[in-house]
Amino acid sequence: MDKNADTPPKVVALKELCQQKLVKNYSRIRCLGATPQFLVAKALSQCTAEQLETIEELNPHIMDDNEGLWWQLYAKKYGDPSTTGEAVPSDMISWRERYREMRLDDEVRAHEMRERVRNKVKEAERERDARKIRIADIKKVGGIVKTRTKTNEGAHAEDEQYS
C-alpha cells in the first residue's frame, strides 16, 4: 500500500511559494516597493555585495535591516573579525561601510601591486637592452650612411642616416 495515497498533499502557503521563487531568482531582484525586508531576507542572503548595494540603492528603506547580511559578507570575504584580531567597528560604522572600506583598500593594494610589477618589467627590459652587444658595420653609399648592427641574440637591424 502506498503511504502517499493515505496522506493528503501538503498545501504550501502563498508566502512560502513567493519566498522560494525569490530565492531561486535572487539575481533579478531590483525594486521592492514597500515590501518589508524580512519577507525578502532569505533571497537577499544569496546576493553578492555588489547586488546587495544595488538593491539597497533602489530600496533605501531596507538598509538598516541588512546589517546582518553585511556582516556575513564581510566575514565570508575577510574572515570573522573576532577570530582575525581586527577591531570590531563601533556603532558609528556599519558593516556595510566597513566592507566598502576594505574593498577600496583591496583595490588600492591591487593597483599598487600592478604598478610595481609594471615597473619591474620596464626595469628588466632596460637592463636587458643595456647588456646587448652591438657590432656595427658602417657603409657609405651615395651620401647615405648605412649601419648594420648585430646584437648578442643574433638579430640584425639596419639604420640609415643622411650625411
XYZ file of C-alpha atoms in Angstrom:
163
model
C 0.000 0.000 0.000
C 1.280 3.484 -0.873
C 1.859 5.910 2.012
C 1.216 8.935 -0.178
C -2.252 7.696 -1.068
C -3.345 7.998 2.574
C -1.935 11.466 3.260
C -3.442 14.491 1.621
C -0.990 16.705 -0.280
C 0.596 19.449 1.790
C -0.607 22.887 0.842
C 2.229 25.384 0.859
C 1.396 28.913 1.913
C 1.499 31.571 -0.781
C 4.088 33.494 1.242
C 6.392 30.436 1.234
C 5.936 29.902 -2.511
C 6.797 33.540 -3.197
C 9.865 33.408 -0.972
C 11.067 30.202 -2.670
C 10.659 31.854 -6.065
C 12.570 34.916 -4.853
C 15.440 32.767 -3.578
C 15.665 30.993 -6.937
C 15.644 34.317 -8.799
C 17.566 36.483 -6.333
C 19.783 37.899 -9.092
C 16.731 39.530 -10.702
C 15.605 41.453 -7.619
C 15.572 45.204 -8.157
C 12.817 47.431 -6.812
C 10.947 46.040 -3.803
C 8.405 48.791 -3.406
C 7.019 48.810 0.136
C 7.918 45.146 0.762
C 9.452 44.771 4.226
C 12.979 43.383 4.423
C 12.059 40.325 6.495
C 9.989 38.960 3.592
C 12.964 39.049 1.205
C 15.743 38.324 3.724
C 16.325 34.737 2.503
C 16.710 35.921 -1.082
C 18.949 38.837 -0.105
C 21.238 36.471 1.794
C 22.091 34.864 -1.572
C 23.246 38.179 -3.101
C 26.805 39.313 -3.668
C 27.940 42.585 -2.131
C 27.527 44.372 -5.456
C 23.987 43.040 -5.903
C 23.059 43.970 -2.339
C 24.426 47.502 -2.818
C 22.351 47.915 -5.973
C 19.200 46.664 -4.257
C 19.802 48.972 -1.281
C 20.322 51.972 -3.559
C 16.957 51.272 -5.190
C 15.271 50.438 -1.861
C 16.823 52.585 0.897
C 14.132 51.557 3.402
C 15.755 48.111 3.818
C 19.314 49.348 4.508
C 19.076 49.372 8.290
C 17.730 45.822 8.365
C 20.589 44.415 6.249
C 23.357 44.867 8.814
C 23.451 41.111 9.486
C 23.788 40.403 5.760
C 26.722 42.809 5.505
C 28.390 41.144 8.489
C 28.022 37.759 6.740
C 29.509 39.132 3.510
C 32.372 40.729 5.450
C 33.104 37.561 7.415
C 32.949 35.439 4.258
C 35.464 37.584 2.366
C 37.747 38.924 5.105
C 37.181 36.485 7.953
C 35.368 36.852 11.235
C 36.874 39.950 12.910
C 36.629 38.361 16.341
C 38.908 35.495 15.221
C 41.253 37.506 12.957
C 42.130 40.010 15.693
C 40.642 43.004 13.877
C 38.928 45.740 15.783
C 35.174 45.376 15.582
C 33.693 48.580 14.169
C 31.975 50.905 16.566
C 28.308 51.758 16.374
C 29.255 54.711 14.178
C 30.462 52.479 11.321
C 28.143 49.921 9.794
C 29.311 46.597 8.402
C 28.304 47.905 5.004
C 30.743 50.823 5.363
C 33.433 48.553 6.804
C 33.043 46.189 3.825
C 33.233 49.119 1.410
C 36.424 50.436 3.101
C 38.071 47.017 2.923
C 37.115 46.657 -0.743
C 38.628 50.072 -1.525
C 41.793 49.089 0.364
C 41.941 45.899 -1.713
C 41.605 47.902 -4.928
C 44.386 50.295 -3.871
C 46.681 47.381 -2.955
C 45.948 45.645 -6.270
C 46.672 48.858 -8.202
C 49.956 49.366 -6.321
C 50.934 45.761 -6.972
C 50.226 46.132 -10.706
C 52.346 49.297 -10.788
C 55.245 47.537 -9.014
C 55.107 44.651 -11.486
C 54.903 47.055 -14.437
C 57.940 48.990 -13.133
C 59.919 45.777 -12.546
C 59.214 44.630 -16.119
C 60.328 48.000 -17.523
C 63.476 47.893 -15.389
C 64.270 44.357 -16.557
C 63.805 45.425 -20.197
C 66.152 48.399 -19.693
C 68.770 46.136 -18.087
C 68.450 43.618 -20.915
C 68.825 46.362 -23.522
C 71.900 47.728 -21.721
C 73.593 44.290 -21.827
C 73.184 43.900 -25.571
C 76.380 43.618 -27.601
C 76.302 45.624 -30.784
C 78.593 45.123 -33.746
C 78.410 47.923 -36.257
C 79.176 47.558 -39.969
C 79.179 51.055 -41.472
C 78.978 51.636 -45.232
C 78.659 54.950 -47.008
C 76.733 54.636 -50.255
C 75.810 57.779 -52.191
C 75.790 60.129 -49.194
C 73.765 57.705 -47.051
C 75.439 56.024 -44.098
C 74.045 52.535 -43.678
C 74.634 50.915 -40.330
C 74.009 47.260 -39.731
C 74.089 46.131 -36.115
C 74.104 42.664 -34.701
C 73.005 42.068 -31.121
C 74.106 39.217 -28.885
C 70.814 37.473 -29.699
C 71.836 37.335 -33.369
C 69.197 39.761 -34.627
C 70.096 42.263 -37.337
C 68.912 45.843 -37.596
C 69.652 48.399 -40.290
C 69.655 52.163 -39.812
C 70.015 54.809 -42.492
C 71.390 58.274 -41.834
C 71.799 61.036 -44.398
C 75.044 62.947 -44.326
